[in-house]
Short mmCIF file of C-alpha atoms and ligand atoms in Angstrom, two decimals:
data_model
loop_
_atom_site.label_atom_id
_atom_site.label_comp_id
_atom_site.label_asym_id
_atom_site.label_seq_id
_atom_site.Cartn_x
_atom_site.Cartn_y
_atom_site.Cartn_z
CA MET A 15 89.95 91.43 114.55
CA ASN A 16 90.33 87.59 114.62
CA ILE A 17 93.56 86.16 112.99
CA VAL A 18 95.27 82.77 112.40
CA LEU A 19 98.82 82.73 111.82
CA LEU A 20 99.88 79.40 109.95
CA GLY A 21 103.39 78.56 109.44
CA PRO A 22 105.93 75.98 110.36
CA PRO A 23 107.85 75.98 113.75
CA GLY A 24 110.71 78.63 113.40
CA ALA A 25 108.80 80.73 110.72
CA GLY A 26 108.49 83.56 113.41
CA LYS A 27 104.92 83.16 114.08
CA GLY A 28 105.41 83.84 117.79
CA THR A 29 107.51 87.18 117.31
CA GLN A 30 105.09 88.56 114.77
CA ALA A 31 102.12 87.52 117.08
CA LYS A 32 103.49 89.51 119.93
CA ARG A 33 103.91 92.53 117.65
CA LEU A 34 100.50 92.27 116.27
CA GLU A 35 99.12 91.90 120.00
CA GLU A 36 100.88 95.17 120.93
CA ARG A 37 99.97 97.19 117.82
CA TYR A 38 96.21 96.23 117.47
CA GLY A 39 95.30 95.26 121.28
CA LEU A 40 94.57 91.69 120.36
CA ILE A 41 95.51 88.73 122.64
CA GLN A 42 97.84 86.11 121.41
CA LEU A 43 96.39 82.54 121.86
CA SER A 44 99.12 79.92 122.19
CA THR A 45 97.37 76.67 122.99
CA GLY A 46 100.59 75.33 124.82
CA ASP A 47 100.44 78.39 127.16
CA MET A 48 96.42 78.11 127.73
CA LEU A 49 96.91 74.39 128.62
CA ARG A 50 99.51 75.11 131.16
CA ALA A 51 97.57 78.15 132.63
CA ALA A 52 94.35 76.03 132.77
CA VAL A 53 96.23 73.24 134.52
CA ALA A 54 97.73 75.59 137.05
CA SER A 55 94.33 77.40 137.58
CA GLY A 56 92.75 73.82 138.49
CA SER A 57 89.75 74.83 136.62
CA GLU A 58 87.42 71.88 135.61
CA ILE A 59 88.88 71.84 132.06
CA GLY A 60 92.47 72.32 133.38
CA GLN A 61 91.95 69.22 135.56
CA ARG A 62 90.80 67.11 132.53
CA ALA A 63 93.73 68.40 130.58
CA LYS A 64 96.11 67.55 133.39
CA ALA A 65 94.75 64.15 133.74
CA ILE A 66 95.14 63.49 130.02
CA MET A 67 98.78 64.98 129.72
CA GLU A 68 99.64 62.67 133.02
CA ALA A 69 98.41 59.60 131.06
CA GLY A 70 100.77 60.62 128.25
CA GLN A 71 98.08 61.26 125.84
CA LEU A 72 97.63 64.04 123.48
CA VAL A 73 94.96 66.53 124.67
CA PRO A 74 91.93 66.08 122.55
CA ASP A 75 90.64 68.83 120.00
CA GLU A 76 87.64 69.69 121.95
CA VAL A 77 89.56 70.41 125.10
CA VAL A 78 91.68 72.79 123.32
CA ILE A 79 88.58 74.28 121.61
CA ALA A 80 87.03 74.68 124.97
CA LEU A 81 90.07 76.34 126.16
CA ILE A 82 89.93 78.97 123.28
CA ALA A 83 86.32 79.37 123.72
CA ASP A 84 86.75 80.24 127.32
CA ARG A 85 89.66 82.62 126.67
CA ILE A 86 87.96 84.63 123.94
CA ASP A 87 84.92 85.39 126.24
CA ARG A 88 87.13 87.27 128.50
CA PRO A 89 86.78 91.14 128.33
CA ASP A 90 90.53 91.67 127.20
CA ALA A 91 89.83 89.50 124.30
CA ARG A 92 87.10 92.02 122.95
CA LYS A 93 89.43 93.59 120.23
CA GLY A 94 90.14 90.30 118.92
CA PHE A 95 92.81 87.41 118.97
CA ILE A 96 95.58 85.97 117.14
CA LEU A 97 95.87 82.19 117.01
CA ASP A 98 99.35 80.97 116.78
CA GLY A 99 99.95 77.12 116.06
CA PHE A 100 96.33 76.38 116.00
CA PRO A 101 94.44 74.61 114.07
CA ARG A 102 97.03 72.13 112.95
CA THR A 103 94.65 69.79 111.19
CA THR A 104 91.64 70.34 108.98
CA LYS A 105 89.61 68.67 111.76
CA GLN A 106 90.69 71.24 114.29
CA ALA A 107 90.21 73.97 111.51
CA GLU A 108 86.32 72.72 111.23
CA ALA A 109 85.89 72.38 114.96
CA LEU A 110 87.32 75.93 115.47
CA ASP A 111 84.79 77.27 112.89
CA ARG A 112 82.01 75.62 114.49
CA MET A 113 82.89 77.09 117.84
CA LEU A 114 83.27 80.57 116.51
CA ALA A 115 80.07 80.35 114.49
CA GLU A 116 78.12 79.53 117.67
CA LYS A 117 79.44 82.63 119.15
CA GLY A 118 78.54 84.60 116.00
CA ILE A 119 82.49 85.26 115.75
CA LYS A 120 84.41 85.12 112.34
CA LEU A 121 87.91 84.89 111.44
CA ASP A 122 89.01 87.88 109.71
CA HIS A 123 92.44 86.84 108.33
CA VAL A 124 94.07 83.50 107.86
CA ILE A 125 97.69 84.23 107.09
CA GLU A 126 100.34 81.60 106.05
CA MET A 127 104.03 82.44 106.73
CA LYS A 128 105.69 81.00 103.84
CA VAL A 129 109.06 79.70 104.31
CA ASP A 130 111.85 78.02 102.32
CA ASP A 131 112.35 74.59 104.15
CA ALA A 132 116.09 74.33 103.42
CA LEU A 133 116.83 77.96 104.23
CA LEU A 134 114.79 77.55 107.46
CA VAL A 135 116.75 74.53 108.56
CA ASP A 136 120.09 76.51 108.15
CA ARG A 137 118.60 79.26 109.85
CA ILE A 138 117.39 77.51 112.91
CA SER A 139 119.94 74.63 113.18
CA GLY A 140 123.01 76.89 113.81
CA ARG A 141 121.59 79.36 116.30
CA TYR A 142 122.74 79.72 120.02
CA THR A 143 122.59 82.52 122.53
CA CYS A 144 125.03 83.83 125.18
CA ALA A 145 124.32 81.93 128.49
CA LYS A 146 125.01 85.05 130.39
CA CYS A 147 123.28 87.98 128.39
CA GLY A 148 121.22 86.25 125.94
CA ALA A 149 122.68 87.82 122.99
CA GLY A 150 121.80 85.80 119.78
CA TYR A 151 124.40 84.15 117.42
CA HIS A 152 124.61 81.70 114.62
CA ASP A 153 127.33 79.36 113.62
CA ARG A 154 127.32 80.45 109.89
CA ASN A 155 125.36 83.59 109.62
CA GLN A 156 125.97 85.65 112.87
CA LYS A 157 129.40 84.73 114.47
CA PRO A 158 130.82 86.84 117.26
CA ARG A 159 133.78 88.95 116.40
CA VAL A 160 136.05 86.62 118.54
CA GLU A 161 135.29 83.19 118.12
CA GLY A 162 133.75 81.78 121.26
CA VAL A 163 133.53 85.06 123.11
CA CYS A 164 130.27 87.08 123.33
CA ASP A 165 130.38 90.46 121.66
CA ALA A 166 128.09 92.09 124.17
CA CYS A 167 129.47 90.81 127.54
CA GLY A 168 132.75 88.66 126.87
CA SER A 169 131.17 85.51 128.21
CA THR A 170 132.53 82.23 126.86
CA GLU A 171 129.43 80.32 127.75
CA VAL A 172 126.77 79.67 125.13
CA LYS A 173 123.23 78.05 125.29
CA ARG A 174 121.78 75.90 122.56
CA ARG A 175 118.28 74.48 122.19
CA ALA A 176 118.41 70.80 122.08
CA ASP A 177 115.96 70.84 119.31
CA ASP A 178 117.85 73.41 117.33
CA ASN A 179 119.68 70.81 115.26
CA ALA A 180 119.34 70.17 111.62
CA GLU A 181 117.65 66.75 111.83
CA THR A 182 115.18 67.83 114.38
CA VAL A 183 114.20 70.93 112.39
CA SER A 184 113.85 68.91 109.34
CA LYS A 185 111.50 66.54 111.18
CA ARG A 186 109.54 69.23 112.53
CA LEU A 187 108.96 70.72 109.02
CA GLU A 188 108.04 67.34 107.60
CA ALA A 189 105.43 66.95 110.27
CA TYR A 190 104.23 70.35 109.47
CA HIS A 191 103.81 69.86 106.00
CA ALA A 192 102.15 66.42 106.33
CA GLN A 193 99.61 67.58 108.92
CA THR A 194 98.97 71.42 108.30
CA ALA A 195 99.35 71.37 104.45
CA PRO A 196 95.77 70.30 104.04
CA ILE A 197 94.47 73.38 106.09
CA LEU A 198 95.56 75.76 103.32
CA PRO A 199 93.24 74.79 100.79
CA TYR A 200 90.45 74.62 103.36
CA TYR A 201 90.94 78.15 104.18
CA ARG A 202 91.59 79.04 100.51
CA ALA A 203 88.41 77.76 99.55
CA LYS A 204 86.75 80.07 102.08
CA GLY A 205 88.51 82.95 100.38
CA ALA A 206 90.21 83.72 103.76
CA LEU A 207 93.86 82.52 103.16
CA GLN A 208 96.48 85.32 102.60
CA ALA A 209 100.26 84.73 102.64
CA VAL A 210 103.37 86.64 103.66
CA ASP A 211 106.94 85.77 103.21
CA GLY A 212 108.25 84.36 106.36
CA MET A 213 111.99 84.40 105.16
CA ALA A 214 112.00 88.36 104.88
CA PRO A 215 113.58 90.27 107.70
CA ILE A 216 111.63 90.42 110.80
CA ASP A 217 110.50 94.15 110.41
CA ASP A 218 109.54 93.56 106.63
CA VAL A 219 107.18 90.52 107.68
CA THR A 220 105.55 92.77 110.23
CA VAL A 221 105.12 95.55 107.62
CA ALA A 222 103.48 92.91 105.15
CA LEU A 223 101.29 91.65 108.03
CA ALA A 224 100.13 95.16 108.72
CA GLY A 225 99.42 95.65 105.04
CA ILE A 226 97.09 92.76 105.13
CA LEU A 227 95.49 93.63 108.67
CA ASN A 228 94.86 97.37 107.51
CA GLY A 229 93.69 96.31 104.04
CA ALA A 230 90.35 95.23 102.76
CA ALA A 231 88.95 92.11 104.40
CA PRO A 232 89.45 89.10 102.11
CA ALA A 233 85.98 88.97 101.13
CA ALA A 234 86.00 92.54 99.80
CA ARG A 235 89.19 91.97 98.12
CA LYS A 236 87.97 88.90 96.22
CA ALA A 237 84.88 90.88 94.96
CA LYS A 238 87.40 93.63 93.80
CA ALA A 239 89.55 91.25 91.94
CA ALA A 240 86.60 89.62 90.30
CA SER A 241 85.64 92.77 88.68
CA ARG A 242 89.18 93.15 87.43
CA PRO A 243 90.06 89.65 86.52
CA LYS A 244 93.58 90.50 85.11
CA ALA A 245 94.63 91.88 88.65
CA LYS A 246 93.42 88.86 90.37
CA ALA A 247 96.03 86.17 90.22
CA LYS A 248 99.35 87.89 90.23
CA PRO A 249 98.66 91.67 90.85
CA ARG A 250 102.34 92.26 90.68
CA ALA A 251 103.03 90.53 87.28
CA ALA A 252 99.94 92.08 85.88
CA ALA A 253 101.24 95.49 86.72
CA LYS A 254 104.75 94.75 85.16
CA LYS A 255 103.36 93.31 82.12
CA SER A 256 100.98 96.03 81.28
CA LYS A 257 103.51 98.81 81.57
CA PRO A 258 105.86 97.68 78.67
CA LYS A 259 102.76 96.86 76.73
CA ALA A 260 101.63 100.39 77.07
CA LYS A 261 104.89 101.82 75.91
CA ALA A 262 104.89 99.57 72.97
CA LYS A 263 101.68 100.87 71.96
CA THR A 264 102.98 104.37 72.01
CA ARG A 265 105.78 103.43 70.12
CA ARG A 266 103.92 101.77 67.28
CA LYS A 267 101.66 104.71 67.14
CA ALA A 268 104.62 107.20 66.81
CA LYS A 269 106.15 104.99 64.10
CA ALA A 270 102.91 104.83 62.08
CA LYS A 271 102.40 108.48 61.78
CA PRO A 272 105.89 109.93 61.43
CA ALA A 273 104.60 112.81 59.59
CA ARG A 274 103.31 114.50 62.79
CA THR A 275 103.24 118.20 63.79
CA LYS A 276 105.38 119.00 67.04
CA ARG A 277 101.92 119.94 68.58
CA ALA A 278 100.50 116.44 68.05
CA ALA A 279 103.55 114.73 69.09
CA LYS A 280 103.40 116.81 72.22
CA SER A 281 99.74 115.68 72.79
CA THR A 282 100.89 112.17 72.58
CA ARG A 283 103.48 112.62 75.27
CA SER A 284 100.80 114.41 77.33
CA ARG A 285 98.58 111.32 77.12
CA LYS A 286 101.19 109.32 79.05
CA PRO A 287 100.58 110.62 82.53
CA ALA A 288 96.96 109.88 82.25
CA ARG A 289 97.75 106.27 81.33
CA LYS A 290 100.11 106.04 84.29
CA ALA A 291 97.25 107.45 86.41
CA ALA A 292 95.09 104.64 85.44
CA HIS A 293 97.61 101.97 86.40
CA LYS A 294 97.82 103.73 89.62
CA GLY A 295 94.17 102.80 90.44
CA ARG A 296 95.29 99.19 90.07
CA LYS A 297 97.10 98.87 93.29
CA PRO A 298 98.78 95.83 93.60
CA VAL A 299 98.66 93.86 96.86
CA ARG A 300 101.87 94.88 98.93
CA ARG A 301 104.11 91.91 99.27
CA SER A 302 107.55 91.66 100.65
CA ARG A 303 109.67 89.05 98.69
CA ARG A 304 113.30 88.33 99.45
ZN1 ZN B 30 126.80 87.76 126.50
#
């Protein structure tokens, strides 16, 4: 199973990738880690990357693609991979597709972790950790019981990441949207794009991701939806809409024929569960929303 996780920095891609890695035996491919490892190993491509980085230049796409190609050829990648933070541009997405096609590999899921920008800025910009034990806190959302004192160990020293301030986070988000937004239609057109609510609690996001991974492949899903056009666009809304409609119908019927015998009325009632069962077949895509 090969997965691409899309989402802005701070959406929790890394955390979720780690969980999927453990749960499904996949390997997480972080391009930053791969570059560092390649440089450290002194491999040919590592030396090339090192020279480029030392010159203060961005590592070209083909180098990153080559690193990914190398990595997924290794035996521990046989169950699949999770790409997190790559591709970032449509050009990279196309290059990735070409490389995978050459290997006869396809992406099974491209999942966007959707976020609310303003909420994300608030979430990230106030966070800090205890310098001693690493307990996580937040200026507004998760304060320690006594201000300035760690609940867990009593330490008064805190650590803040230099880039965890509102201005930097906003800039990162802007860059993400400007660069990565075009990837979404690219994958959507291929019928591969799915989304989860990245603002939901971490465990809920994991459940939503597992639902996608355990469910039908996007291609099969698409075919299924096509045969039931109503369920396609907004399965949740469609299910909601159809219920009151069914009820209204029953009510109208009851009004139209008020002179029914008790038995007839009973049979109307007994039809209800059958209707419900019909709705059951139209299982909406599970989505966590908050
Ligand atoms: Zn502490």
